[in-house]
mmCIF file of N, CA and C in Angstrom:
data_model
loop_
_atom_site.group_PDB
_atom_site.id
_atom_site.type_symbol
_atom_site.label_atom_id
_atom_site.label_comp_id
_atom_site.label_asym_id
_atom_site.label_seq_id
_atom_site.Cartn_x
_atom_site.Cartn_y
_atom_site.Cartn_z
ATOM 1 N N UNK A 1 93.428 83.546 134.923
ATOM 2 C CA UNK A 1 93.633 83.306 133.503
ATOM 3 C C UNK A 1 94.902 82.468 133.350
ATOM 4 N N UNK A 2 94.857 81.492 132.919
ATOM 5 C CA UNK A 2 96.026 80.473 132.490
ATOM 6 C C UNK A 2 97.229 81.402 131.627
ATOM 7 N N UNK A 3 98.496 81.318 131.571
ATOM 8 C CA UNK A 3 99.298 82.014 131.580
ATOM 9 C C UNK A 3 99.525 82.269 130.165
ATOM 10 N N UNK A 4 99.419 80.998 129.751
ATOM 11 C CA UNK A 4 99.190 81.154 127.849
ATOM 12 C C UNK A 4 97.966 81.971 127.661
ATOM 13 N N UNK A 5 97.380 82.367 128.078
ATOM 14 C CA UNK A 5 96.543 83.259 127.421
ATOM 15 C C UNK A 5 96.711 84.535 127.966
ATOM 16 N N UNK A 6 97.513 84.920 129.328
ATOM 17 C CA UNK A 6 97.650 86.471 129.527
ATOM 18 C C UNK A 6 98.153 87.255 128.700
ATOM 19 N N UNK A 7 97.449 88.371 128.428
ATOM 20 C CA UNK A 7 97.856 89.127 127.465
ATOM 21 C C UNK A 7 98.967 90.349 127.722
ATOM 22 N N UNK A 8 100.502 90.346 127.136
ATOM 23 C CA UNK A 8 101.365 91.072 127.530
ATOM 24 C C UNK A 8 101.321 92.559 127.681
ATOM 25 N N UNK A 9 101.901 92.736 128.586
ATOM 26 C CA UNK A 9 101.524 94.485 128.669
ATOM 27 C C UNK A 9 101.993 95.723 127.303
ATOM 28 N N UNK A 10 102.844 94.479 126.805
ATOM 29 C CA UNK A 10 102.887 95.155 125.136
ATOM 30 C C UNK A 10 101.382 95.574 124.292
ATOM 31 N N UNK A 11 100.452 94.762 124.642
ATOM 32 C CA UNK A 11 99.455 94.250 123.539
ATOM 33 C C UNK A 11 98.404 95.871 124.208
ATOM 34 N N UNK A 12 98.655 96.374 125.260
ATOM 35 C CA UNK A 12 97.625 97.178 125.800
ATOM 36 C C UNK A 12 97.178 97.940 125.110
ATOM 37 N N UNK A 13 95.871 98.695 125.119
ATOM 38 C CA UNK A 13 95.198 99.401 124.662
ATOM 39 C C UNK A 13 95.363 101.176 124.766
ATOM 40 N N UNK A 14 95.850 101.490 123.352
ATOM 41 C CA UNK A 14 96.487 102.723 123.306
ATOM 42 C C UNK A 14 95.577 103.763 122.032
ATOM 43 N N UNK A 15 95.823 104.718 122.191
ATOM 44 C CA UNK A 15 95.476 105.575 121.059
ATOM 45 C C UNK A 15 96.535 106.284 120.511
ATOM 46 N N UNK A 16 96.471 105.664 119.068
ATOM 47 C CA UNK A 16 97.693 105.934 118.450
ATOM 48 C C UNK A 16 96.904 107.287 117.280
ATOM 49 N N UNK A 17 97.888 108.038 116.709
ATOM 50 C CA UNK A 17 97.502 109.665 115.848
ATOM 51 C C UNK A 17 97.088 108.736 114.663
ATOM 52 N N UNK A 18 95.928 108.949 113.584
ATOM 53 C CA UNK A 18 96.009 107.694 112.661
ATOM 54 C C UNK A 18 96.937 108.262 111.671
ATOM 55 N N UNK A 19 97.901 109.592 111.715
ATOM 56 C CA UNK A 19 99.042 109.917 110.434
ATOM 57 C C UNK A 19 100.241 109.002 110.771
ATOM 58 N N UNK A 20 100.110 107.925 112.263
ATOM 59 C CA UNK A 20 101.149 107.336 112.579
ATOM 60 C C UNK A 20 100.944 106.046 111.963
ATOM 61 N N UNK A 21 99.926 105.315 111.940
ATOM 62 C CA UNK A 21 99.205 103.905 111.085
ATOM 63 C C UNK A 21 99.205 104.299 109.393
ATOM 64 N N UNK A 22 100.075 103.054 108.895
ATOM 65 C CA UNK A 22 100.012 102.792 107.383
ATOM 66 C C UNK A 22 99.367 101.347 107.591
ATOM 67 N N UNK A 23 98.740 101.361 106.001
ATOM 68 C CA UNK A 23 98.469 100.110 105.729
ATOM 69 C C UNK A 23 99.568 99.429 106.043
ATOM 70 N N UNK A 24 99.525 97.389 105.594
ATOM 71 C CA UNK A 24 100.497 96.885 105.495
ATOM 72 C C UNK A 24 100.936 96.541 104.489
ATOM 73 N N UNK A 25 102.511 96.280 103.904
ATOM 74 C CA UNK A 25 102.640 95.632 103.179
ATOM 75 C C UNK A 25 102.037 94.798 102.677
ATOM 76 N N UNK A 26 101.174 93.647 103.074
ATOM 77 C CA UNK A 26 101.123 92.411 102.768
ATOM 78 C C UNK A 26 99.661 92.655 102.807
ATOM 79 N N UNK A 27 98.942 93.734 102.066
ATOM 80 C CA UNK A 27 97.381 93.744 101.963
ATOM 81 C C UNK A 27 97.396 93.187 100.979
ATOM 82 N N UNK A 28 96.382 92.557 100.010
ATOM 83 C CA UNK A 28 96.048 92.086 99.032
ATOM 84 C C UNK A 28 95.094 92.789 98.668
ATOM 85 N N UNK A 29 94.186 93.772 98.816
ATOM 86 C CA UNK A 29 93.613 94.708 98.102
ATOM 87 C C UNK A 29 94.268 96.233 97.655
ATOM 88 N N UNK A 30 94.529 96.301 96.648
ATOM 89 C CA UNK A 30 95.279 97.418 95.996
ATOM 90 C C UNK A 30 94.288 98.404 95.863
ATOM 91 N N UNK A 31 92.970 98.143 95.350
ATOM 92 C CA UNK A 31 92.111 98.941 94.869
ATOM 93 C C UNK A 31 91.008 99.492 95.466
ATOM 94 N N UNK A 32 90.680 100.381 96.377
ATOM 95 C CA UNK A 32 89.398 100.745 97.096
ATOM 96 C C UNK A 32 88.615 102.089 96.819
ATOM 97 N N UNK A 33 86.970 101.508 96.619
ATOM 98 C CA UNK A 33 86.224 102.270 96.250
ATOM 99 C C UNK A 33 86.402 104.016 97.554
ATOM 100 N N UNK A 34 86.793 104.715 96.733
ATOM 101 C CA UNK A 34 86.896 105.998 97.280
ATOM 102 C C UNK A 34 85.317 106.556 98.259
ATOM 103 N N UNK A 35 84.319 106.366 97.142
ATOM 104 C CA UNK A 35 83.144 106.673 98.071
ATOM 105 C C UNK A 35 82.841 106.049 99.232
ATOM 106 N N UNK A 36 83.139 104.802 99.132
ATOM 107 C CA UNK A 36 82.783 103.606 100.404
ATOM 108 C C UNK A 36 83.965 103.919 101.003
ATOM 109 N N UNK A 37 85.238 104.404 101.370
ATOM 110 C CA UNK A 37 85.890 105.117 102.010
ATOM 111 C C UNK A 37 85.444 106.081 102.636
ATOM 112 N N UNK A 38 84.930 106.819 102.178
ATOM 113 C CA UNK A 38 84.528 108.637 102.326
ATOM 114 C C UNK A 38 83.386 107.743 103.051
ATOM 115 N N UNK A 39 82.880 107.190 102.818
ATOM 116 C CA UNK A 39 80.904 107.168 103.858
ATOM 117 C C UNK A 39 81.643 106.425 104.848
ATOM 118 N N UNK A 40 82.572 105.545 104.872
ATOM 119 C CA UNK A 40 83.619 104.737 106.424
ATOM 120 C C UNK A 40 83.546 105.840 107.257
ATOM 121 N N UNK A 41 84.659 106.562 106.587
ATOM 122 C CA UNK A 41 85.417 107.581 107.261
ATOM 123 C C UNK A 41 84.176 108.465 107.943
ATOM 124 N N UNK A 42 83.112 108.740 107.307
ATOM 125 C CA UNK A 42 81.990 109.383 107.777
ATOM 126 C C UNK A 42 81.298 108.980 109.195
ATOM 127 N N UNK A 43 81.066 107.781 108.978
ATOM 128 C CA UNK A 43 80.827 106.586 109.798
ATOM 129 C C UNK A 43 81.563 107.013 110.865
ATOM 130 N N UNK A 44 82.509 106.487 110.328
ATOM 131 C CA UNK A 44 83.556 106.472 111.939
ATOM 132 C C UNK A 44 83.387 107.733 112.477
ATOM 133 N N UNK A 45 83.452 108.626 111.874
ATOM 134 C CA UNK A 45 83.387 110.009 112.506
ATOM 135 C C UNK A 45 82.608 110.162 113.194
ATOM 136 N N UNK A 46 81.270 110.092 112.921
ATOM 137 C CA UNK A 46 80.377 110.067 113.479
ATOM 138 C C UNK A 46 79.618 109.240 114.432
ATOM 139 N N UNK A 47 79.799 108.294 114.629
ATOM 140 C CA UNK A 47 79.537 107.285 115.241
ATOM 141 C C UNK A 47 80.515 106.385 116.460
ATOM 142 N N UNK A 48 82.108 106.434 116.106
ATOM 143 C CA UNK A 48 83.251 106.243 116.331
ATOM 144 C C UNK A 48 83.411 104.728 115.791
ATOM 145 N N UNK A 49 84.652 104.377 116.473
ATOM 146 C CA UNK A 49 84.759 102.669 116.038
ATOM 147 C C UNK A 49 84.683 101.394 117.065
ATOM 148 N N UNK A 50 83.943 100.889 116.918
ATOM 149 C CA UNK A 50 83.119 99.750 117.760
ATOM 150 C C UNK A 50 84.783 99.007 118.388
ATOM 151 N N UNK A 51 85.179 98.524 117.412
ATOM 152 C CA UNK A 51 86.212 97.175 117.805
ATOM 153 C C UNK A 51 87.617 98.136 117.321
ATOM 154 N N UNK A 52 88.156 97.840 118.455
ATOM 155 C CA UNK A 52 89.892 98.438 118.078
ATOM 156 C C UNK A 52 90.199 97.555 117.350
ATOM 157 N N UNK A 53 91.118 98.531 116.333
ATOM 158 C CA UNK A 53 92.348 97.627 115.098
ATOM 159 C C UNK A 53 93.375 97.366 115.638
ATOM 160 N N UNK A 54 93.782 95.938 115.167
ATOM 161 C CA UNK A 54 95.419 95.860 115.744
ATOM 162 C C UNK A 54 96.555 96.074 115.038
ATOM 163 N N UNK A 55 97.562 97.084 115.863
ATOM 164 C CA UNK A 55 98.754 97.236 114.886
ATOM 165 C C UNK A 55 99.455 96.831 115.372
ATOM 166 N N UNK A 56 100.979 96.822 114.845
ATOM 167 C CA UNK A 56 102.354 96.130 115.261
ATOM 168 C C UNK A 56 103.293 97.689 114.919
ATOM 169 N N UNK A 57 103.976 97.748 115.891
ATOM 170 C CA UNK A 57 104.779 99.110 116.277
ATOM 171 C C UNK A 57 106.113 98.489 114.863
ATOM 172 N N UNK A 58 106.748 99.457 114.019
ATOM 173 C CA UNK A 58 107.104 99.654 112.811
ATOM 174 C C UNK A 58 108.115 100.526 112.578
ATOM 175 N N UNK A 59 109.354 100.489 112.081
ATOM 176 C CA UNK A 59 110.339 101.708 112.100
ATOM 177 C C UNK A 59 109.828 103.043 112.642
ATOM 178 N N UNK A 60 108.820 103.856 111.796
ATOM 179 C CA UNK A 60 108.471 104.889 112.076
ATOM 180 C C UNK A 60 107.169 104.611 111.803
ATOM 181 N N UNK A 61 106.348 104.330 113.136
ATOM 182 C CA UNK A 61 104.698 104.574 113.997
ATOM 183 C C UNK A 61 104.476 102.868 113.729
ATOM 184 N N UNK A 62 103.285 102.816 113.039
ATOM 185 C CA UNK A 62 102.960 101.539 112.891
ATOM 186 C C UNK A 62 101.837 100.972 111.662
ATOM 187 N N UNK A 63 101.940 99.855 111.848
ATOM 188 C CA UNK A 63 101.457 99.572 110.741
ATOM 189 C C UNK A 63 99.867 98.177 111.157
ATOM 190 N N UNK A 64 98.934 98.420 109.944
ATOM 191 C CA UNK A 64 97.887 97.410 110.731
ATOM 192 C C UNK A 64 98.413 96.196 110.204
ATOM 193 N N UNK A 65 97.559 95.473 111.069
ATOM 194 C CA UNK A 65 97.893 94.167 111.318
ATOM 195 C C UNK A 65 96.517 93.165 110.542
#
């Protein structure tokens, strides 16, 4: 792999508690349908989550990206 593209051992693949992940500042949606939350969250539960989210490590835990 060409060196510009190795990926730093920072970037590795971790499981973080999700009470440690906040949104980010810089979302632009303020407003989300609670039910389509609740059937996500269902989702995920049940099913788990296909594609990891990326966060950036944050005073205290982290935040998505």
């Amino acid at each position: 792999m060409p060196e510009s593209l190795a990926i730093p051992a920072s970037a590795a693949i971790q499981n973080i508690p999700i009470d440690q992940i906040r949104p980010s500042a810089h979302q632009v949606r303020r407003d989300f349908d609670e039910s389509g939350i609740k059937s996500l969250a269902e989702s995920i539960e049940k099913e788990g989550l296909i594609q990891p989210i990326t966060v950036r490590k944050v005073d205290e835990g982290f935040e998505l990206v």
